[in-house]
Each structure stands twice: as structure tokens, then as C-alpha cells.
């Protein structure tokens, strides 16, 4: 039996092994024993009923409260070649009839229904006409009034159970106290059910709590180190969401707001863009996330304090569902505690105040604890965390992994601030350090001070990263009264004296190694090509990109360079169906890439080995360009289109390298008006992708020209952008 289950896991889903408890749960369902499963979000609950559904003859009914989730699952199963259909109120009569026929004929193995639809006469008639093998209840805590999300419709499920006594029942939830668990079992008449309670430890989440000093600078510092990574930033208020989203857009990030105050269609659009990877960052209130199934969320930032440990856990749980490392950063400020405390005080009910107060206290304990973060977090869910060092939280990793020791450079910067009178912005300080001969320097006689020109070994954007780091670390204070002039704090003074050290990554190379941004040591250039292909296919089929393949799957392709269908099947997430559907499209890209790079066969022959990392082409191109070659020269030299060189340079920039802008200026060919339209479009839509900008401008401006403008804007940014302008 389990042999067959493993076969299905591999052939249909493309996975090599089961996750903890999945096998046991499948075995229970196959033996027709009721099961109550508590597993964290992303733990892999769906597979527990999907595999049995494929192993047995009859129909599996999946009860799910959210139509968006239903659609998502049905889409994903469709992509795997599994017959699954939904029945809910949003279907057209034709779709409804079609789906019903699929169930009758046995072509559909899984039927997804909302609880309120399940008791409809025609649905019951449909179920009477087939063999109902398994009743799987998703979000089962909704049945209990003790849970945090009680839905009266769920109460009707008891009647369904009675009507089909021979069907095995499996209830799934991500949150359930013992009381709620008992309630679920009693309400669903499954007294004999076995409990399966998985660990709540999400090993791939890096947990970090940082004192909230300059949240904006801290956020930009984080985003700068995680360029291109998809993430969510949670804020307390709608107003904060709007402000931050606008601010990030101005900084060149593609970010959208999400909160209950926005019109429905705007919310829907923003969410959709985020899911489709067209928008990188979602800035949101806690209204966002429920029912979102995006597997490649690489970070979650809590710009403000969450409400309770439960909500914190649920919110960070949206990161890293594909199992790859993801980073969770909580900005913890005492002011936030007071703010929440105030709201608690306003609650009319004494009991409510007490409970909310306890929640807040637990959260403060979590944030202020200086041992492993996992222990108190898991203790909250009744789980004891035994490991001494988890290696995946800020308190457990050694300072070395927090970045390199950048105290020397920090001292240079701080003493330059001191010597210029603690009143200039970062841009000027950097000019002094790098020995610029600007008017402002000469006017102030700053070319005569001892720190003049001592910092030439770092590029301008590296000094900027350092300045942001120092602001974020609370060593420098930006005085708004004095137009962003920098002053040195107590902590800054301690660093200057050598009493304190600073860790961080300011060099581009160091920034590349940060958690989250690069899931694996794959070939970035190839990964990008595969990602583009995935987007294209997803758009064609009108599904989110991860339905085609997950990031992890692409990442493996980009490090193992599979050569044929055989080796493609070895890749995580590639089963027979996806292979036949998408395999060739991706193999073609990989083959072309190998030819172009002269990557030999030996990589493919040894699939288990990670392919050696060559210097990616975009780095070679970027370096040659900065050394003085023109874009035209490079295109001729490599025998590729100008567009390709532009893309290479964009990747180079995105990796955090500086790019000289004088080689781009001669290529700016639009008149003032159209140039401005392009700039505005990038401003609105972010610079990550050209397609939205191309479309915004009605396709009137070629991709090549857009590529030029994008480079110009971004290269310009690293030249003149200063933390003083934060
Ligand atoms: P949940 O419903 O518990 O939140 P899902 O069932 O959506 O989680 O699973 C989360 C992700 O993990 C999905 O992308 C799923 O395909 C993947 N997954 C589940 N089981 C396995 C497994 N055994 N091996 C690899 N990936 C898995
Ligand atoms: Zn730890």
C-alpha cells in the first residue's frame, strides 16, 4: 500500500519522500480510520487526502471554506493531471453542469465544495449517485465556537456524516487547542479518530527580531539585501500601509498596498499581481494573507508589532511554503507595545482586556528573549523545542553569519561625520571619503580634513549601504530638523572608540549571500530564464506561476542542468504529467543555455551534484562595461542583441553592483515628453519587469528603449541616492 502511495507521490506530484506524518495519515485513511490532523500551514495537509483519493475507486469530497483556496487547489491538481472539480456559487450554470458530469462519470476523483453548498439537495443527490469514499474537512477548527474562526455552516457537516456513514472522515486544521480538537471530533461524530499532531517548527524560517529604530531605513536595508525576492510587509494601520507602499515604489521597488479600505477591485488586482510575481512586495494590514497560497514568499517583515503570538505565527507562516529558506523580520519597538496596550485599554469587556493583555505580554516575552527564538514560539503551541541551537534564528547564529565585521569602515564613516561637524547628509560624507572634488567640498575646506579620500576602496553604493546599516543599527541619527544631516549617537560613539562592533554586508558579494534572496547556489542567469518561461506559460494557461513549477523546482533545474526527460524526472516537483506538459519547453532553454555557455555533459550525468558555479555572463558583461566598453561593443563582441546586453547589465545592477551611467546616456533617444511618460510608468509599476511598463505605454515604446531607460534610472539611483533622502 505504502509502496503505491510513494509511487503516486513521485509520479504524479514529483516528490521524493513524504513529510513527517503524511505517510501515517494516508495509511489511516486507507484503512478507513478517521483522522484528526493538526499541521502548520504549509506542512502539506492537502497531500494527505489527495494521495488516498488517487489510490481508491470512489470519490473524495473536500470541504473548504474559501472559494479562492478551492480554485487554487483545483488548478494545481489540474496541472498535475488529476481530475478535480469545484462546486460553488461562483460557477456558471454550464460549468456547474460540466463539473457535475465529471463527478458522475468518475473522471473527477476529488470534489471541492463549500460547506453551505454541501447540504443542497442537488449536491446530496449527486453524492448519492456515486461512492463517497472520503470526506476531508479543511480548516476544521471553523466548526468550533472555541476556535478563532467559527463558521456556523460547518455545523451542518454532522448531518452529511450521518448520511454517508461508510465514508472515512479526515479533519484538517493548522490551529487547534485541545479544547477545539475535542470539539471537532465531537461535532463530526468521529470519537474514534486518531490524532495526528505535527510539529509546529518551520525549520526553513529564519526568525529575527530587531529593535525598531528607523523602521523605514531598516526595511530598505533589508530589501536592498534581498533584491528580487518576493515578500510581505505587515503594518498596523491602513495609513501606514499606503505610505510605505508609495515610499517603496519611489525607491524603485515594485510594491503594492493591501488593506480593507481599498476598493475591492484594487485589492483583487494587487493581490493577483503579487501572486503572479508581477509585483515583488505586498505592503498590507493583517487583512491580507488568509486564503493566499503563494509558495515562494521569501520574507515577511513585521513593520509593526503583531497582535499575538498566534497571529505572528500565522503571518510568518506565509513565508517559505516551498520549503526553501525564508526570512522573518520583526521590528520590535517599545512604542508599539504602548500603542497596542492603549487599544486593549479601550476594550469594554474586562475579560477581553485580560486575555488581550496576556497575548501582548507573551509577545513581548518572545521579542525580548535572548535565547533561541524557536523555544518560546513552540512552547506557545504546547511543544517543547529540544535543540540547543536552531541555527535559524538571530539569537542562535554567530555574529559571523550576521555578516562580516564592518567596524573599520563604520569608524571611517563616523569619524568623517564627526570631523565635518555632524551636520552633513550621507551623500556629502561619502564624497569626502571618496575624495571627490565637488564644489561643496572645496567650499567647506573638506579636502583638507584627515578623512578626505580615505574611502576610495569602497564604491559609492557600498558606502550608502553602510550608512543605512549604521542608521538602522542606531549608530547614526538623521535629524529631520536639519534636512537629514547626520549626527552620532551614544552607540555610534562606542563604535568609534572601538567598544562595539558592527556586523553587516556592504559589499555586493556579501549582500548576495543573505538568507532568502538566493534559495540555492543555482545559476542565477539560467534561473532567470526559466522564471521568464514559467511566467509566460502561466500567463498562457491563466494560472499563477507556481502552478507550473515552484521556485525550488526551477532552482534545481538551474543547478543540475538536466539534459533529457530522464534527468528532468529527477528534479524535485517534476512528475510524469508536468514533464509531458512543460518539460520540453524548459529543456529547450536549458539546452540552449548549455550550448551558449559551453557547459559540458558531465553535470547532467551526475545529477546529484550541484553544478559548478561559473562566473555568470552578466557579471563578465557588467565588469567589461564598467571598464569602459560601450553597450554596442559588447553586443558585437558576444554576437547578441543589444537587448540581451541591457538585460545582462540589469541583472548586474540588481545584484548590487554599481554601473556607470555615462555609457547609457547617449542611448536615451526619446523626446522629453515620452521620456517622462516612461519614467512615470517605471515609477508606478516598479522596474522589476518591463512588460507592465510596455503595456502601460500601449506598446509604443520598444523593449530595447525601455531597457535603456530602466538602466539609466537605476544606475542613476545608486549614484545619487543617499540615506539622507530616505
Ligand atoms: P497546507 O495545506 O498544510 O498549508 P499544502 O498541502 O498546501 O500545505 O502544502 C504546502 C506545499 O508543500 C505545497 O507546495 C505542496 O505541494 C508541498 N508538499 C507537500 N507535501 C510534500 C512532500 N512530501 N514533498 C515535497 N513537497 C511537498
Ligand atoms: Zn534559534
XYZ file of C-alpha atoms and ligand atoms in Angstrom:
754
model
C 0.000 0.000 0.000
C 2.658 2.483 1.030
C 4.705 1.450 -1.953
C 1.826 2.576 -4.148
C 1.446 5.780 -2.199
C 5.117 6.537 -2.761
C 4.717 5.755 -6.419
C 1.910 8.285 -6.717
C 3.893 10.820 -4.755
C 6.721 10.516 -7.234
C 4.841 10.014 -10.487
C 2.046 12.489 -10.012
C 3.481 15.070 -7.650
C 7.149 14.620 -8.459
C 8.239 14.446 -4.811
C 10.839 12.056 -3.474
C 9.575 11.436 0.010
C 6.798 12.120 2.440
C 6.946 14.811 5.030
C 6.524 13.924 8.688
C 3.148 12.289 9.443
C 1.908 12.313 5.855
C 2.538 8.614 5.432
C 0.841 7.719 8.704
C -2.188 9.830 7.856
C -2.505 8.298 4.393
C -2.268 4.841 5.922
C -5.037 5.682 8.405
C -7.335 6.994 5.687
C -6.706 3.968 3.501
C -7.523 1.722 6.463
C -10.754 3.718 6.835
C -9.838 5.076 10.223
C -10.978 8.615 10.914
C -8.182 11.090 11.419
C -7.819 14.488 13.014
C -4.784 16.272 11.658
C -3.191 19.370 13.127
C -0.378 20.580 10.936
C 1.049 24.046 10.461
C 0.257 25.969 7.325
C 2.499 24.761 4.557
C 3.048 21.459 6.337
C 1.484 19.525 3.482
C -2.035 18.716 4.580
C -3.592 18.517 1.135
C -1.409 15.661 0.025
C -2.780 13.576 2.902
C -6.184 13.285 1.257
C -5.126 13.765 -2.360
C -2.940 10.662 -2.425
C -5.652 8.388 -0.945
C -8.136 9.882 -3.408
C -5.905 8.700 -6.231
C -5.454 5.278 -4.689
C -9.099 4.386 -4.251
C -12.030 3.896 -6.575
C -14.607 6.233 -5.107
C -14.939 9.970 -4.724
C -13.232 12.178 -2.177
C -15.177 15.253 -1.112
C -13.099 18.119 0.197
C -14.895 20.738 2.248
C -13.156 24.072 2.125
C -14.428 27.436 3.331
C -12.694 29.694 0.867
C -13.507 29.755 -2.804
C -10.103 31.186 -3.694
C -8.361 28.286 -1.959
C -10.600 25.816 -3.713
C -9.822 27.284 -7.085
C -6.155 27.272 -6.332
C -6.114 23.613 -5.385
C -8.207 22.583 -8.341
C -5.850 24.498 -10.658
C -2.827 22.843 -9.140
C -4.340 19.394 -9.391
C -5.357 20.108 -12.973
C -1.751 20.952 -13.799
C -0.744 17.583 -12.362
C -3.319 15.823 -14.476
C -5.557 14.927 -11.559
C -9.302 15.167 -12.091
C -10.625 17.620 -9.513
C -13.598 19.962 -9.773
C -15.237 22.557 -7.538
C -18.895 23.161 -6.886
C -19.711 26.577 -5.538
C -21.857 29.615 -6.071
C -19.439 31.380 -8.420
C -19.769 28.821 -11.222
C -21.837 29.483 -14.320
C -24.675 27.000 -14.969
C -22.589 25.430 -17.762
C -19.544 24.993 -15.538
C -21.773 23.589 -12.833
C -23.283 21.048 -15.189
C -19.877 20.141 -16.569
C -18.389 19.596 -13.124
C -21.358 17.523 -12.019
C -20.967 15.325 -15.078
C -17.266 14.883 -14.285
C -18.175 13.581 -10.837
C -20.874 11.245 -12.168
C -18.582 9.758 -14.775
C -15.806 9.202 -12.274
C -13.427 11.442 -14.210
C -13.198 13.689 -11.167
C -11.576 11.976 -8.208
C -11.862 14.959 -5.910
C -14.818 17.258 -5.449
C -14.243 20.577 -3.680
C -17.301 22.124 -2.057
C -18.098 24.950 0.291
C -19.836 23.749 3.456
C -23.026 25.634 2.653
C -23.273 24.006 -0.782
C -22.829 20.546 0.586
C -26.322 20.324 2.054
C -28.032 21.476 -1.141
C -30.476 18.928 -2.489
C -28.786 18.564 -5.873
C -25.365 18.104 -4.312
C -26.662 15.408 -1.990
C -28.362 13.731 -4.941
C -25.057 13.797 -6.777
C -23.243 12.244 -3.841
C -25.956 9.587 -3.532
C -25.228 8.564 -7.098
C -21.525 7.834 -6.538
C -19.441 6.018 -3.978
C -18.329 8.551 -1.414
C -15.048 7.211 -0.139
C -13.629 10.009 1.933
C -14.855 13.215 3.465
C -11.955 15.597 4.007
C -12.674 18.709 6.051
C -10.221 21.545 5.589
C -9.940 24.325 8.208
C -11.814 22.056 10.574
C -11.445 24.445 13.512
C -14.203 26.501 11.870
C -16.646 24.029 13.350
C -15.830 25.013 16.900
C -17.060 28.059 18.717
C -13.873 27.889 20.742
C -11.761 28.392 17.641
C -10.809 31.769 16.297
C -12.838 31.444 13.130
C -16.189 29.881 13.895
C -18.470 29.327 10.885
C -21.983 28.129 11.615
C -22.235 26.443 8.170
C -19.694 23.919 9.377
C -22.213 22.601 11.881
C -24.163 21.027 9.031
C -21.323 18.655 8.346
C -22.564 16.353 11.077
C -25.684 15.650 9.028
C -23.555 14.809 5.987
C -21.523 12.391 8.059
C -24.662 10.641 9.211
C -25.913 10.329 5.683
C -22.721 8.646 4.454
C -21.595 6.569 7.395
C -19.261 4.393 5.374
C -17.102 7.286 4.195
C -13.944 7.808 6.179
C -13.608 11.284 7.673
C -10.397 13.255 7.902
C -10.385 16.700 9.512
C -7.507 19.132 8.949
C -6.539 22.333 10.678
C -3.471 24.459 11.309
C -4.595 25.765 14.661
C -6.384 23.865 17.323
C -6.048 23.808 21.045
C -7.007 20.623 22.813
C -10.431 22.018 23.502
C -11.003 22.794 19.817
C -9.724 19.356 18.853
C -12.239 17.702 21.142
C -14.932 19.924 19.775
C -14.103 18.984 16.189
C -14.252 15.296 16.983
C -17.498 15.548 18.854
C -19.189 17.720 16.220
C -18.101 15.481 13.383
C -19.043 12.273 15.172
C -15.525 10.938 14.951
C -14.892 9.840 18.514
C -12.624 7.036 17.485
C -10.427 9.238 15.326
C -6.688 9.163 15.794
C -4.956 12.484 16.401
C -2.025 13.432 14.193
C -0.319 16.479 15.555
C 2.665 17.647 13.589
C 5.434 19.799 14.876
C 4.870 23.492 14.544
C 8.503 24.074 13.946
C 9.013 25.510 10.494
C 12.669 24.783 10.073
C 13.195 26.854 6.967
C 12.059 30.115 8.526
C 14.843 32.329 9.780
C 13.474 34.240 12.763
C 14.821 37.666 13.538
C 13.680 40.370 15.915
C 15.296 43.737 15.528
C 14.875 46.771 17.740
C 12.722 49.229 15.839
C 14.736 52.383 15.415
C 14.277 53.739 11.953
C 11.808 51.265 10.513
C 11.983 52.722 7.027
C 15.775 52.619 6.882
C 15.703 49.122 8.359
C 13.185 47.976 5.785
C 15.148 49.459 2.893
C 18.313 47.920 4.259
C 16.578 44.543 4.289
C 15.061 44.927 0.828
C 18.406 46.055 -0.549
C 19.918 42.797 0.605
C 17.054 40.733 -0.771
C 16.570 42.213 -4.192
C 14.051 40.482 -6.370
C 12.741 38.294 -3.548
C 9.004 38.163 -3.078
C 7.721 39.232 0.331
C 5.020 40.678 2.549
C 5.374 43.646 4.882
C 2.717 43.808 7.579
C 1.782 47.168 9.057
C -0.611 48.056 11.838
C -2.689 50.741 10.110
C -4.086 51.301 6.643
C -2.467 54.672 6.546
C 0.943 53.208 7.267
C 0.367 50.656 4.505
C -0.381 53.370 1.939
C 2.586 55.475 2.969
C 5.052 52.644 2.973
C 3.873 51.174 -0.326
C 4.196 54.568 -2.013
C 7.586 55.084 -0.467
C 8.936 51.737 -1.604
C 7.642 52.362 -5.123
C 9.536 55.635 -5.183
C 12.655 53.774 -4.131
C 12.386 51.601 -7.210
C 10.739 48.548 -5.666
C 7.629 47.108 -7.140
C 5.285 47.294 -4.174
C 1.521 47.441 -3.793
C -0.743 48.171 -0.834
C -3.439 45.872 0.502
C -5.956 46.709 3.194
C -9.684 46.633 3.831
C -10.049 50.326 2.978
C -9.186 49.844 -0.679
C -11.881 49.208 -3.289
C -12.467 45.528 -3.934
C -11.140 45.571 -7.458
C -7.920 47.318 -6.448
C -7.381 44.802 -3.693
C -8.055 41.940 -6.008
C -5.732 43.297 -8.659
C -2.887 43.942 -6.236
C -3.223 40.506 -4.774
C -3.308 38.918 -8.190
C -0.187 40.807 -9.322
C 1.622 39.693 -6.209
C 0.628 36.070 -6.655
C 1.745 36.174 -10.255
C 5.126 37.574 -9.292
C 4.470 40.761 -11.218
C 4.756 42.713 -8.011
C 7.546 41.978 -5.596
C 6.364 43.343 -2.283
C 2.912 43.375 -0.750
C 2.551 46.019 1.947
C -0.511 45.011 3.909
C -2.543 45.029 7.046
C -3.452 41.684 8.523
C -6.422 41.703 6.154
C -4.002 40.159 3.673
C -2.938 36.569 3.576
C -5.912 34.453 4.538
C -6.513 32.030 1.722
C -3.443 33.126 -0.206
C -1.429 30.246 -1.407
C 1.816 31.589 -2.793
C 4.632 29.221 -2.158
C 7.647 31.408 -2.938
C 7.183 34.176 -0.386
C 10.806 34.679 0.666
C 10.302 37.109 3.529
C 7.739 38.522 5.905
C 8.547 41.774 7.659
C 6.508 42.946 10.618
C 6.870 46.676 10.363
C 4.676 46.903 13.454
C 4.109 44.523 16.301
C 1.585 41.749 15.594
C -1.387 41.242 17.870
C -0.431 37.984 19.474
C 1.922 35.080 19.070
C -0.784 33.178 17.202
C -1.195 35.891 14.644
C 2.571 36.330 14.377
C 2.960 32.621 13.761
C 0.204 32.613 11.186
C 1.622 35.635 9.378
C 5.203 34.397 9.190
C 3.774 31.035 8.184
C 3.021 32.517 4.781
C 6.727 32.592 4.041
C 8.692 29.686 2.655
C 5.872 27.305 1.904
C 8.041 25.692 -0.729
C 10.420 24.600 1.990
C 13.241 26.898 0.900
C 14.784 29.313 3.385
C 12.732 32.408 4.103
C 13.405 35.321 6.400
C 11.023 36.679 9.034
C 11.947 40.045 10.452
C 10.011 41.572 13.313
C 10.728 45.225 14.069
C 10.111 45.467 17.752
C 9.617 48.857 19.304
C 8.501 49.703 22.760
C 6.233 52.371 21.316
C 4.254 49.673 19.538
C 3.656 47.848 22.774
C 2.207 51.008 24.219
C 0.066 51.563 21.152
C -1.429 48.090 21.370
C -1.757 48.474 25.117
C -3.819 51.564 24.518
C -6.195 49.723 22.206
C -6.544 46.983 24.754
C -7.448 49.526 27.420
C -10.258 50.736 25.187
C -11.965 47.348 25.159
C -15.200 47.491 27.126
C -15.115 43.964 28.449
C -12.915 43.172 31.437
C -12.316 39.574 30.395
C -11.426 40.607 26.859
C -8.934 43.126 28.212
C -7.312 40.459 30.360
C -6.967 37.985 27.507
C -5.599 40.585 25.107
C -3.175 41.761 27.778
C -1.856 38.228 28.216
C -1.401 37.856 24.468
C 0.595 41.044 24.348
C 2.754 40.007 27.281
C 3.571 36.702 25.657
C 4.623 38.504 22.523
C 6.843 40.907 24.431
C 8.477 37.974 26.184
C 9.112 36.394 22.815
C 10.634 39.543 21.369
C 12.821 40.313 24.347
C 14.024 36.796 24.992
C 17.682 36.392 24.184
C 17.779 32.635 23.784
C 16.673 30.657 20.748
C 13.500 32.130 19.276
C 12.044 28.757 18.498
C 11.739 27.641 22.094
C 9.209 30.243 23.301
C 7.382 30.234 19.985
C 6.825 26.492 20.018
C 6.181 26.420 23.751
C 3.225 28.581 22.975
C 1.773 25.743 20.936
C 2.457 23.242 23.672
C 5.572 21.920 22.017
C 8.934 21.550 23.627
C 11.863 22.533 21.468
C 14.827 20.473 22.480
C 17.680 21.579 20.227
C 20.144 23.903 21.865
C 20.938 25.867 18.770
C 18.476 26.008 15.906
C 20.895 27.750 13.553
C 17.967 29.610 12.049
C 17.274 32.499 14.376
C 19.097 35.701 15.156
C 19.996 34.602 18.664
C 21.413 31.277 17.572
C 23.589 32.243 14.642
C 27.018 33.519 15.413
C 27.840 37.148 14.670
C 29.821 35.939 11.686
C 26.664 34.868 9.963
C 25.079 38.160 10.693
C 27.532 39.484 8.137
C 31.169 40.460 8.149
C 32.751 42.720 10.696
C 32.447 46.156 9.156
C 33.622 48.099 12.194
C 36.651 49.562 10.418
C 34.622 51.076 7.616
C 31.994 52.161 10.132
C 34.678 54.014 12.092
C 35.853 55.773 8.948
C 32.360 56.913 8.203
C 31.584 58.005 11.752
C 34.779 59.949 12.169
C 34.137 61.675 8.867
C 30.729 62.693 10.229
C 32.440 63.965 13.372
C 35.125 65.866 11.507
C 32.714 67.621 9.227
C 30.748 68.931 12.184
C 27.892 66.407 12.484
C 25.584 68.250 10.166
C 26.027 66.903 6.619
C 23.989 64.258 4.864
C 25.365 60.873 3.877
C 25.941 61.903 0.298
C 28.395 64.594 1.239
C 30.154 62.386 3.767
C 30.618 59.777 1.046
C 32.006 62.385 -1.331
C 34.546 63.375 1.283
C 35.516 59.783 1.972
C 35.910 59.057 -1.713
C 37.942 62.215 -2.291
C 35.535 63.979 -4.641
C 36.385 67.475 -5.810
C 32.867 68.807 -5.666
C 32.182 72.470 -5.140
C 30.601 71.749 -1.766
C 33.768 70.036 -0.563
C 36.064 72.799 -1.692
C 33.752 75.477 -0.292
C 33.812 73.817 3.105
C 37.507 73.066 3.010
C 36.685 69.418 3.472
C 39.514 68.351 1.205
C 41.865 69.316 3.994
C 40.470 67.069 6.723
C 42.123 63.778 7.573
C 39.283 61.553 6.371
C 39.336 63.073 2.885
C 39.865 60.401 0.274
C 40.486 57.549 2.724
C 37.492 55.556 1.496
C 38.218 55.047 -2.158
C 38.285 51.292 -1.869
C 34.529 51.148 -1.438
C 32.101 52.097 -4.177
C 29.562 54.790 -3.605
C 26.657 52.406 -3.238
C 28.642 50.348 -0.779
C 29.154 53.395 1.404
C 25.442 54.063 1.071
C 24.655 50.574 2.240
C 26.969 51.141 5.177
C 25.279 54.424 6.053
C 21.877 52.756 6.001
C 23.244 49.984 8.139
C 24.552 52.477 10.699
C 21.245 54.295 10.788
C 19.376 51.023 11.126
C 21.719 49.940 13.903
C 21.092 53.183 15.768
C 24.675 54.433 15.477
C 23.727 57.434 13.392
C 20.763 59.683 13.810
C 19.222 61.522 10.918
C 17.984 64.896 12.043
C 14.842 65.885 10.157
C 15.161 69.409 11.558
C 18.394 69.773 9.691
C 17.433 68.344 6.331
C 18.684 64.904 7.080
C 22.083 65.920 8.411
C 23.649 63.014 10.278
C 24.568 63.055 13.938
C 26.326 60.433 16.015
C 24.511 58.630 18.826
C 25.865 57.103 22.018
C 26.161 53.803 20.210
C 27.976 55.456 17.312
C 30.458 56.922 19.765
C 31.008 53.471 21.254
C 31.752 52.098 17.802
C 34.219 54.908 17.153
C 36.005 54.162 20.402
C 36.175 50.508 19.426
C 33.947 49.419 22.315
C 31.342 47.995 19.969
C 31.489 46.098 16.716
C 29.171 46.308 13.739
C 28.269 43.424 11.511
C 26.674 43.635 8.122
C 27.224 43.174 4.473
C 28.080 46.156 2.395
C 29.901 44.609 -0.472
C 27.780 43.370 -3.295
C 29.267 39.922 -2.902
C 28.277 39.794 0.723
C 24.771 41.009 0.018
C 24.342 38.096 -2.348
C 24.677 35.614 0.424
C 21.795 36.835 2.541
C 19.082 34.480 3.585
C 16.106 34.290 1.348
C 17.154 36.086 -1.748
C 19.007 33.182 -3.223
C 17.373 29.951 -2.287
C 20.180 27.774 -3.538
C 23.519 28.028 -5.225
C 21.999 27.781 -8.639
C 22.997 29.502 -11.828
C 21.231 32.808 -11.477
C 21.190 33.698 -15.164
C 19.621 30.394 -16.103
C 17.201 30.617 -13.207
C 16.011 33.952 -14.538
C 15.465 32.469 -17.989
C 13.466 29.605 -16.534
C 11.459 32.002 -14.454
C 10.594 34.038 -17.512
C 9.474 30.889 -19.296
C 7.371 29.896 -16.331
C 5.665 33.266 -16.314
C 4.935 33.004 -19.970
C 3.406 29.532 -19.641
C 1.458 30.536 -16.553
C 0.035 33.546 -18.352
C -0.985 31.363 -21.288
C -2.849 28.994 -19.018
C -4.117 31.753 -16.800
C -2.746 30.243 -13.599
C -0.238 31.588 -11.058
C 3.409 30.776 -11.876
C 3.853 28.297 -9.017
C 1.175 26.099 -10.506
C 3.552 25.461 -13.378
C 6.657 24.860 -11.237
C 7.805 26.033 -7.832
C 10.925 28.156 -7.287
C 12.561 25.133 -5.795
C 11.980 23.151 -8.966
C 13.454 25.901 -11.147
C 16.321 26.307 -8.733
C 17.196 22.640 -9.082
C 16.987 22.849 -12.855
C 19.329 25.814 -12.755
C 21.907 23.929 -10.758
C 21.638 20.475 -12.292
C 21.156 21.414 -15.936
C 19.041 18.344 -16.812
C 19.745 17.155 -20.331
C 16.784 14.997 -21.184
C 13.431 13.817 -19.946
C 15.042 11.155 -17.782
C 17.121 13.565 -15.767
C 14.250 16.036 -15.708
C 12.205 13.486 -13.766
C 14.854 13.537 -11.062
C 14.122 17.160 -10.367
C 12.026 17.950 -7.304
C 8.440 18.667 -8.299
C 8.588 17.151 -11.784
C 6.209 14.250 -12.263
C 5.096 12.488 -15.414
C 2.296 14.882 -16.162
C 4.252 18.075 -15.694
C 7.088 16.572 -17.650
C 4.919 15.963 -20.663
C 3.219 19.281 -20.306
C 6.104 21.605 -19.657
C 9.252 19.517 -19.777
C 10.301 20.237 -23.331
C 9.844 23.975 -23.029
C 12.248 24.078 -20.117
C 14.649 21.502 -21.524
C 14.976 23.611 -24.626
C 16.009 26.647 -22.630
C 18.472 24.648 -20.598
C 19.974 23.052 -23.703
C 20.387 26.425 -25.412
C 21.931 27.805 -22.285
C 24.398 24.950 -22.006
C 25.404 25.389 -25.624
C 25.903 29.075 -25.167
C 27.975 28.655 -22.013
C 29.762 25.550 -23.145
C 28.544 23.663 -20.116
C 29.547 20.050 -20.648
C 27.572 16.888 -20.219
C 29.274 15.838 -17.038
C 26.921 17.987 -14.971
C 23.882 16.234 -16.255
C 25.431 12.823 -15.818
C 25.883 13.418 -12.137
C 22.503 14.788 -11.241
C 23.004 14.651 -7.511
C 25.906 17.039 -7.719
C 25.289 20.724 -7.722
C 26.621 22.158 -10.937
C 29.794 24.167 -10.517
C 29.174 27.861 -10.368
C 30.760 29.638 -13.264
C 31.028 33.379 -13.321
C 27.652 34.262 -14.789
C 27.708 36.070 -18.100
C 26.054 39.185 -16.672
C 28.955 39.673 -14.274
C 31.514 39.447 -17.082
C 29.444 41.825 -19.168
C 28.909 44.252 -16.287
C 32.587 44.373 -15.496
C 33.582 44.909 -19.099
C 31.026 47.685 -19.401
C 32.229 49.443 -16.261
C 35.781 49.140 -17.542
C 34.788 51.315 -20.475
C 33.277 49.130 -23.192
C 30.152 50.502 -24.809
C 26.889 48.595 -24.927
C 27.176 48.386 -28.700
C 30.714 46.973 -28.441
C 29.568 44.312 -26.049
C 26.665 43.270 -28.239
C 29.063 42.884 -31.163
C 31.638 41.070 -29.099
C 29.168 38.479 -27.813
C 27.212 38.371 -31.033
C 23.916 39.058 -29.247
C 21.226 41.710 -29.452
C 21.611 44.995 -27.623
C 18.579 43.948 -25.611
C 20.480 40.968 -24.233
C 23.337 43.170 -23.063
C 20.839 45.527 -21.452
C 19.311 42.592 -19.619
C 22.748 41.435 -18.507
C 23.513 44.870 -17.148
C 20.191 44.945 -15.350
C 20.975 41.627 -13.644
C 24.374 43.006 -12.761
C 22.828 46.089 -11.177
C 20.239 44.058 -9.389
C 22.958 42.019 -7.757
C 24.038 45.254 -6.126
C 26.960 46.209 -8.367
C 27.336 49.838 -9.353
C 27.028 50.749 -13.009
C 28.447 53.848 -14.656
C 25.678 55.858 -16.266
C 27.688 57.833 -18.832
C 27.583 54.905 -21.225
C 23.805 54.820 -21.094
C 23.044 58.498 -21.569
C 23.915 58.571 -25.295
C 21.303 55.857 -25.855
C 18.420 57.861 -24.374
C 16.570 58.543 -27.578
C 13.063 59.665 -26.625
C 11.836 63.214 -26.660
C 11.180 64.906 -23.325
C 7.506 64.109 -23.198
C 7.761 60.440 -23.981
C 10.807 60.109 -21.779
C 8.790 61.452 -18.915
C 5.961 59.023 -19.613
C 8.448 56.166 -19.410
C 9.910 57.423 -16.158
C 6.468 57.801 -14.677
C 5.464 54.320 -15.744
C 8.534 52.832 -14.056
C 7.750 54.881 -11.016
C 4.257 53.472 -10.825
C 4.919 49.920 -11.807
C 8.383 49.283 -10.475
C 11.396 48.363 -12.512
C 11.451 44.644 -11.972
C 9.637 43.783 -15.169
C 9.442 45.573 -18.484
C 6.213 44.025 -19.655
C 3.809 46.004 -17.459
C 5.571 49.223 -18.480
C 5.474 48.224 -22.128
C 1.759 47.622 -21.822
C 1.081 50.787 -19.881
C 2.615 52.688 -22.786
C 0.406 50.822 -25.253
C 3.328 49.018 -26.776
C 4.510 52.213 -28.408
C 7.995 52.085 -26.982
C 10.181 49.122 -27.718
C 11.529 46.806 -25.063
C 15.015 47.830 -26.043
C 14.410 51.502 -25.355
C 12.600 50.657 -22.128
C 15.618 48.579 -21.149
C 17.864 51.580 -21.706
C 15.683 53.860 -19.619
C 15.398 51.357 -16.843
C 19.168 51.064 -16.622
C 19.529 54.789 -16.686
C 17.045 55.238 -13.848
C 18.522 52.541 -11.672
C 22.155 53.360 -12.345
C 21.319 56.980 -11.614
C 19.752 55.899 -8.397
C 22.803 54.214 -6.993
C 24.880 57.234 -7.928
C 22.847 59.909 -6.237
C 20.555 58.120 -3.835
C 21.519 58.928 -0.317
C 20.226 57.783 3.012
C 19.666 61.429 3.820
C 16.842 61.244 1.325
C 15.299 58.223 2.981
P -1.078 23.094 3.910
O -2.399 22.774 3.275
O -0.743 22.215 5.067
O -0.917 24.542 4.237
P -0.054 22.274 1.401
O -0.746 20.994 1.360
O -0.578 23.364 0.564
O 0.069 22.788 2.881
O 1.487 22.020 1.078
C 2.435 23.064 1.061
C 3.445 22.837 -0.022
O 4.258 21.714 0.266
C 2.802 22.552 -1.368
O 3.516 23.252 -2.350
C 2.968 21.052 -1.515
O 2.991 20.654 -2.859
C 4.289 20.818 -0.833
N 4.422 19.442 -0.330
C 3.521 18.754 0.386
N 3.990 17.521 0.673
C 5.227 17.434 0.145
C 6.237 16.401 0.115
N 6.055 15.215 0.691
N 7.382 16.675 -0.536
C 7.579 17.874 -1.116
N 6.683 18.870 -1.118
C 5.509 18.672 -0.502
Zn 17.405 29.534 17.498
